[in-house]
Short mmCIF file of N, CA and C in Angstrom, two decimals:
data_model
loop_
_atom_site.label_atom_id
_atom_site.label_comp_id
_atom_site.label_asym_id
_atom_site.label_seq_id
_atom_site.Cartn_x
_atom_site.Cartn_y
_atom_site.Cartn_z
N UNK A 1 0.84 -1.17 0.00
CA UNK A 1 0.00 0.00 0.00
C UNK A 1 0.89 1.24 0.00
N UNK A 2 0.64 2.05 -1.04
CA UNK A 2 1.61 3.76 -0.82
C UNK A 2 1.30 4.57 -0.16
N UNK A 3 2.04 5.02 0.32
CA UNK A 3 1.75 6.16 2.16
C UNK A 3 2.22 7.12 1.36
N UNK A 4 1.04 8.13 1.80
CA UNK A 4 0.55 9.50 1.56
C UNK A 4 0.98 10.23 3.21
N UNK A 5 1.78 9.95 4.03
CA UNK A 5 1.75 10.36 5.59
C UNK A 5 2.21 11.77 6.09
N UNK A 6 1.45 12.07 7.03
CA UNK A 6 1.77 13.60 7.04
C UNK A 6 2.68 13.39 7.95
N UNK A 7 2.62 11.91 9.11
CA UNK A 7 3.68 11.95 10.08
C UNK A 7 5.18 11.49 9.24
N UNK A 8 5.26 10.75 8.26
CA UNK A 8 6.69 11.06 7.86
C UNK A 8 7.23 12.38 6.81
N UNK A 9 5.88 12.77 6.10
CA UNK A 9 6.36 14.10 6.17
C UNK A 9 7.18 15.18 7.36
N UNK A 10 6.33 15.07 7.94
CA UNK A 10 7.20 15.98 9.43
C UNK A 10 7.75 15.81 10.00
N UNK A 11 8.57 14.36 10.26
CA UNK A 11 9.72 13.57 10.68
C UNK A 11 10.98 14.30 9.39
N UNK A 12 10.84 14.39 8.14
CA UNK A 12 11.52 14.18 7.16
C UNK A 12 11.56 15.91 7.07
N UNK A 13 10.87 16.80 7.75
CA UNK A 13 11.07 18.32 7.86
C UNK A 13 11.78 18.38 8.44
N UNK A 14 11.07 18.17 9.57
CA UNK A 14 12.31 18.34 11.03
C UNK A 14 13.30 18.06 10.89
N UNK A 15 13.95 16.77 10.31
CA UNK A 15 15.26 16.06 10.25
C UNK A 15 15.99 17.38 9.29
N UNK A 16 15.45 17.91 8.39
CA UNK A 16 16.28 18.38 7.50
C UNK A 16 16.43 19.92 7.96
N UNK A 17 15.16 20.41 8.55
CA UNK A 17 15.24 21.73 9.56
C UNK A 17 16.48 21.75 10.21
N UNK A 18 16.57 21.15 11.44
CA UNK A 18 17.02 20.59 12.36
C UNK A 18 17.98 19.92 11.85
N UNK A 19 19.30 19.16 11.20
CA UNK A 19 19.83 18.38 11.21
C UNK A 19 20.94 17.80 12.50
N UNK A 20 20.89 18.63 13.99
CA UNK A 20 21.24 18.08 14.65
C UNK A 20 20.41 17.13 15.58
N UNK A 21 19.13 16.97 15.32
CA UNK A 21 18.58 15.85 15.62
C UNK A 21 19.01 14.79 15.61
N UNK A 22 19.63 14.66 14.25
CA UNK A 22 20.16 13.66 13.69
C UNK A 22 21.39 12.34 14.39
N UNK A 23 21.27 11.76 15.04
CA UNK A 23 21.93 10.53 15.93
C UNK A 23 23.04 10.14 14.91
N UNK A 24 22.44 9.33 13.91
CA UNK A 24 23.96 8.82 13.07
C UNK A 24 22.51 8.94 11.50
N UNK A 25 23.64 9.29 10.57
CA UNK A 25 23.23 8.64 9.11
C UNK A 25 24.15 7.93 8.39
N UNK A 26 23.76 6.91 7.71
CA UNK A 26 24.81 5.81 6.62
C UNK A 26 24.35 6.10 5.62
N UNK A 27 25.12 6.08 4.30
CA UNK A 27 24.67 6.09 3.36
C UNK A 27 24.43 4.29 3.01
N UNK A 28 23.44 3.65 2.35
CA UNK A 28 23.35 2.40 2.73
C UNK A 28 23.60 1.68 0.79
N UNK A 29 23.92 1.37 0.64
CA UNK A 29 23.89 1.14 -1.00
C UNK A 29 24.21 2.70 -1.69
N UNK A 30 24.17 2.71 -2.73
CA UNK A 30 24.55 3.78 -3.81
C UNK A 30 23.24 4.50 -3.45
N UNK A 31 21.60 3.79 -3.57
CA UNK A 31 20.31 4.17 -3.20
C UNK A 31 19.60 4.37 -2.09
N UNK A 32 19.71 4.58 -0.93
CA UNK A 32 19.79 4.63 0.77
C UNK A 32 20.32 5.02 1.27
N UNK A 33 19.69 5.46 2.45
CA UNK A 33 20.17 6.35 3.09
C UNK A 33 19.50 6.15 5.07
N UNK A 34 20.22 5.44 5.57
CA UNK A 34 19.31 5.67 7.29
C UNK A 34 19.76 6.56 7.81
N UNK A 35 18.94 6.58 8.67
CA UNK A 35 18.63 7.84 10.13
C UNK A 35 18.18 7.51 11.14
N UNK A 36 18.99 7.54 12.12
CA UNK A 36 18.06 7.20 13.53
C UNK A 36 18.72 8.98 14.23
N UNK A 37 17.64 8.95 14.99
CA UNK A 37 16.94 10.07 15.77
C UNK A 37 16.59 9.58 16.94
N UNK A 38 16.72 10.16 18.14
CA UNK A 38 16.04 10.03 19.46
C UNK A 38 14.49 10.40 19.42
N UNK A 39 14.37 9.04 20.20
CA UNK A 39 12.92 8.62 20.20
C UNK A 39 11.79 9.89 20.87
N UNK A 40 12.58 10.68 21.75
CA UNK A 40 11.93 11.66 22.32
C UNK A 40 11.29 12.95 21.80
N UNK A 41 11.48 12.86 20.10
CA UNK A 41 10.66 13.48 19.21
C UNK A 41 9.52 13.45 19.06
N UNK A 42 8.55 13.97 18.84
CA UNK A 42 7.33 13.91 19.15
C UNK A 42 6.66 13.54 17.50
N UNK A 43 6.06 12.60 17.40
CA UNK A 43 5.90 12.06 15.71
C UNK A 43 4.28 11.61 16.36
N UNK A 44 3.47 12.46 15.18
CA UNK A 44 2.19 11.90 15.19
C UNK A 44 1.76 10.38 15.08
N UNK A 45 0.83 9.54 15.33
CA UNK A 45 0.96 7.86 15.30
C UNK A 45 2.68 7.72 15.29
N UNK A 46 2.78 7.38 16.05
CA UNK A 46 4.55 6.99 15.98
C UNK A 46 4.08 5.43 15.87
N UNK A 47 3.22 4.80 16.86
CA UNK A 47 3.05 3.35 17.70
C UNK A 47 3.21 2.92 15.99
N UNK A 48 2.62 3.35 14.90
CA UNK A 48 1.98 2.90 13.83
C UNK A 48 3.46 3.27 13.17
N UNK A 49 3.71 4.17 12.65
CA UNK A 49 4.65 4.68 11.93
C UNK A 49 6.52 4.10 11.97
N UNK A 50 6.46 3.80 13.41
CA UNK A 50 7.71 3.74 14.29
C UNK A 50 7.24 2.28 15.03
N UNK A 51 6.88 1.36 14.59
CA UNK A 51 6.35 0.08 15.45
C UNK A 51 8.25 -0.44 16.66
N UNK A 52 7.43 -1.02 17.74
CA UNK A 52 8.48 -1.23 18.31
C UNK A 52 9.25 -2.51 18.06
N UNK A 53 10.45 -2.65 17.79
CA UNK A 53 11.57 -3.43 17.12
C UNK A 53 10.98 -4.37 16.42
N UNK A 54 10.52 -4.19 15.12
CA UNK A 54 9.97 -4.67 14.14
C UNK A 54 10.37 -3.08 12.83
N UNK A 55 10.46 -3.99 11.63
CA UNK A 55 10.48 -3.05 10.63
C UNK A 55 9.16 -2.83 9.48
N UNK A 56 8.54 -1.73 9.32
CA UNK A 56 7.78 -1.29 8.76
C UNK A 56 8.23 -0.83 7.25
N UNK A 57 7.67 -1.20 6.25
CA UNK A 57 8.40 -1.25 5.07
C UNK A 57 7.01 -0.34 3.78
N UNK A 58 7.09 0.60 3.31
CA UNK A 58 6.07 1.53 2.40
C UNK A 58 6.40 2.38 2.15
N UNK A 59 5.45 2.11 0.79
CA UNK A 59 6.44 3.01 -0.61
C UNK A 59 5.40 4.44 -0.38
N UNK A 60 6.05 5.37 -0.45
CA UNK A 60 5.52 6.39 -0.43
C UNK A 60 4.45 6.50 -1.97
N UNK A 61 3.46 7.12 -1.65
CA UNK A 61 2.49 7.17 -2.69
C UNK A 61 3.46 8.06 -3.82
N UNK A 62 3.34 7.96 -4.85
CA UNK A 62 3.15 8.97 -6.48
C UNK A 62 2.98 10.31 -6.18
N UNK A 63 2.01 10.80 -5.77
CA UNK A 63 1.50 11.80 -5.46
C UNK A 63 2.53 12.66 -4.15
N UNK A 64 2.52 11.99 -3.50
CA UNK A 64 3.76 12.57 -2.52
C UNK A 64 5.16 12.54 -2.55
N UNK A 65 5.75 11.67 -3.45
CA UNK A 65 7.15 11.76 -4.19
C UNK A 65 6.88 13.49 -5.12
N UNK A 66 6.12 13.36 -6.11
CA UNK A 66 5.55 14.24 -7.05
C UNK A 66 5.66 15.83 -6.25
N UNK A 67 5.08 16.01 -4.98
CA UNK A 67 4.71 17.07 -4.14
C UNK A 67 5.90 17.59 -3.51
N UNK A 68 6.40 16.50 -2.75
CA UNK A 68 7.69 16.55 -1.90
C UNK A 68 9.26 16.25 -2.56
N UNK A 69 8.98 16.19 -3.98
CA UNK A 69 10.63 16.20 -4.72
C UNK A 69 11.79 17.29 -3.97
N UNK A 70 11.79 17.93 -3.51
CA UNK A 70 12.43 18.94 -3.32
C UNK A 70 13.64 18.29 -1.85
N UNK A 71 12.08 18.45 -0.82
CA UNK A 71 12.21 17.54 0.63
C UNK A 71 13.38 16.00 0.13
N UNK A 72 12.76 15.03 -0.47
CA UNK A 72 12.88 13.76 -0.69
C UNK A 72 14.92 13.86 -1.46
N UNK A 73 14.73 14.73 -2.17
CA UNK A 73 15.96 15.17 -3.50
C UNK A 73 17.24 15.64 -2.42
N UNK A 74 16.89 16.13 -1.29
CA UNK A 74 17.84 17.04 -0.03
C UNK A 74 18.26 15.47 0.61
N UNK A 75 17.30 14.36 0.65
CA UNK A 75 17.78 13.33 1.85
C UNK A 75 18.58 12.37 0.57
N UNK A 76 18.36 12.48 -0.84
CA UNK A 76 19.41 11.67 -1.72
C UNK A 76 20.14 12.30 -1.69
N UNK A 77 20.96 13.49 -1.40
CA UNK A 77 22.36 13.89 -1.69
C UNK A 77 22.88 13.00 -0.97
N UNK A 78 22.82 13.17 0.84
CA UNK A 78 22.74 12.22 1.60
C UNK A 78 23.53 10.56 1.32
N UNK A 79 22.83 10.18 0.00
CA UNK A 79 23.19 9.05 -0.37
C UNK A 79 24.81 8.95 -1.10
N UNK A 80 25.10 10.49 -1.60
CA UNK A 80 26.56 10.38 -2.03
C UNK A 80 26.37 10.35 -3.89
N UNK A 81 25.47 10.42 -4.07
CA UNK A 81 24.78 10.40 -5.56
C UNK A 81 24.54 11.68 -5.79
N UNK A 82 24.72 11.85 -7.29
CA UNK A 82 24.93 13.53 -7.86
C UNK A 82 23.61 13.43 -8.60
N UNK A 83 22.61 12.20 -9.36
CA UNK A 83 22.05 11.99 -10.39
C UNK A 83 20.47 11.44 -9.77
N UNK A 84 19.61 12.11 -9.31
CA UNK A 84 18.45 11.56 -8.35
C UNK A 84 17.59 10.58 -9.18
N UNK A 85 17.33 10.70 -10.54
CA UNK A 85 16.68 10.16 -11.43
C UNK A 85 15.82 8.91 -10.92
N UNK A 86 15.17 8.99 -9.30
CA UNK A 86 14.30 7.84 -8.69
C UNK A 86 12.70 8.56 -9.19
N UNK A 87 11.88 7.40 -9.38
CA UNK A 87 10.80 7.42 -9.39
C UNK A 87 9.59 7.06 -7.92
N UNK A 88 10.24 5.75 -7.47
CA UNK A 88 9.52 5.53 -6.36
C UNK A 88 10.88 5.78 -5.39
N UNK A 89 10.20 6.06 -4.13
CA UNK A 89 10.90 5.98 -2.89
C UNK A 89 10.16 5.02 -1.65
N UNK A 90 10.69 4.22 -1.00
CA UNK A 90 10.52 3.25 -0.08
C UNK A 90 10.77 3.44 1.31
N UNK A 91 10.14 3.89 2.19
CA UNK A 91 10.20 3.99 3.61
C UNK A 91 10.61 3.05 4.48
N UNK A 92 11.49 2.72 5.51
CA UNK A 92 11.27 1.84 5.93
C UNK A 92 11.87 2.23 7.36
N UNK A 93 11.05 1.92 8.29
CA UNK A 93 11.06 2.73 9.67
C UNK A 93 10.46 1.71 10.66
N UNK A 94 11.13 1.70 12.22
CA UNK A 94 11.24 1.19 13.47
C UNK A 94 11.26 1.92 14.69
N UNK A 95 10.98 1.84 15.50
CA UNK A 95 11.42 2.08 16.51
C UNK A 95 12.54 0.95 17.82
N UNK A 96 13.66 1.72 17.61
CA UNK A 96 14.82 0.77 18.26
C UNK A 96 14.44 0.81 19.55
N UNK A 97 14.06 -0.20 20.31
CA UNK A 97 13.45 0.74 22.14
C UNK A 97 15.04 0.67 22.62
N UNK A 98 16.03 -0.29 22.71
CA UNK A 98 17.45 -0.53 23.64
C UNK A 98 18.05 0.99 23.01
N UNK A 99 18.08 1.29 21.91
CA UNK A 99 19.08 2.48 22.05
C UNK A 99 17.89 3.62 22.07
N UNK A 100 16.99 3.14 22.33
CA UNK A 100 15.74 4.75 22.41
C UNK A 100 16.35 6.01 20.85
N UNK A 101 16.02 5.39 20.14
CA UNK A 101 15.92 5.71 18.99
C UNK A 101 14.88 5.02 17.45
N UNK A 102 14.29 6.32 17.11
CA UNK A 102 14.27 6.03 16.03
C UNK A 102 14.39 5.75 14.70
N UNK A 103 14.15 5.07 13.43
CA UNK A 103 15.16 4.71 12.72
C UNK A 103 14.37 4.79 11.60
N UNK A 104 14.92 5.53 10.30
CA UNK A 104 14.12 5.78 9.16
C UNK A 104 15.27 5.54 7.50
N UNK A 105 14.71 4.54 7.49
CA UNK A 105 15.40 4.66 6.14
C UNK A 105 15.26 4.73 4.64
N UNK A 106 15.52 5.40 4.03
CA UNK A 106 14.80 5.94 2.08
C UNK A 106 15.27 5.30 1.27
N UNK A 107 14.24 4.46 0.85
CA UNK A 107 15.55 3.77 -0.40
C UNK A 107 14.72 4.28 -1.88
N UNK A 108 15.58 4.62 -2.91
CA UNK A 108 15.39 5.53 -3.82
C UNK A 108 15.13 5.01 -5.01
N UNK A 109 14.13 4.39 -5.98
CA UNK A 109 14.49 3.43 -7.40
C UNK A 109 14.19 4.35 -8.32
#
């Protein structure tokens, strides 16, 4: 199912507002990119969004790649890539409870 979410929208503001939020980022493949953040951020449905140590895996809708290119294009530099040329982007997010962090990662096709 493609997520249209306003709570990883505003996780994905903040992070880029804010980049000392930011705990650690990897660039993960040529296409990825994680982020974990302290859990003490305040994220609308987190329970849902951020499930606890389990991974949540959704492709962001069409429509919100389309809207948010700009947002989405700032977290691929990130990846170490000069050439963004992704169509879908893939969410995939946890909540770590042992290191009280949360964990968000973009993977870019």
């Amino acid at each position: 199912m493609a997520s249209n979410s306003d709570s990883i929208y505003y996780v994905l503001s903040k992070l880029k507002k804010h980049p000392e939020l930011i705990i650690s980022q990897h660039p993960q493949y040529s296409n990825a990119i994680v982020i974990t953040f302290n859990d003490q951020m305040k994220v609308a449905d987190s329970e849902f969004y951020f499930p606890k140590n389990k991974l949540l895996v959704n492709r962001l809708a069409p429509s919100f790649v389309a809207k948010n290119g700009d947002l989405l294009d700032y977290f691929f530099q990130l990846t170490g890539q000069s050439n963004p040329g992704y169509h879908d982007v893939w969410v995939t997010t946890s909540h770590v409870t042992k290191a009280q962090q949360y964990l968000i990662d973009l993977s870019y096709e």
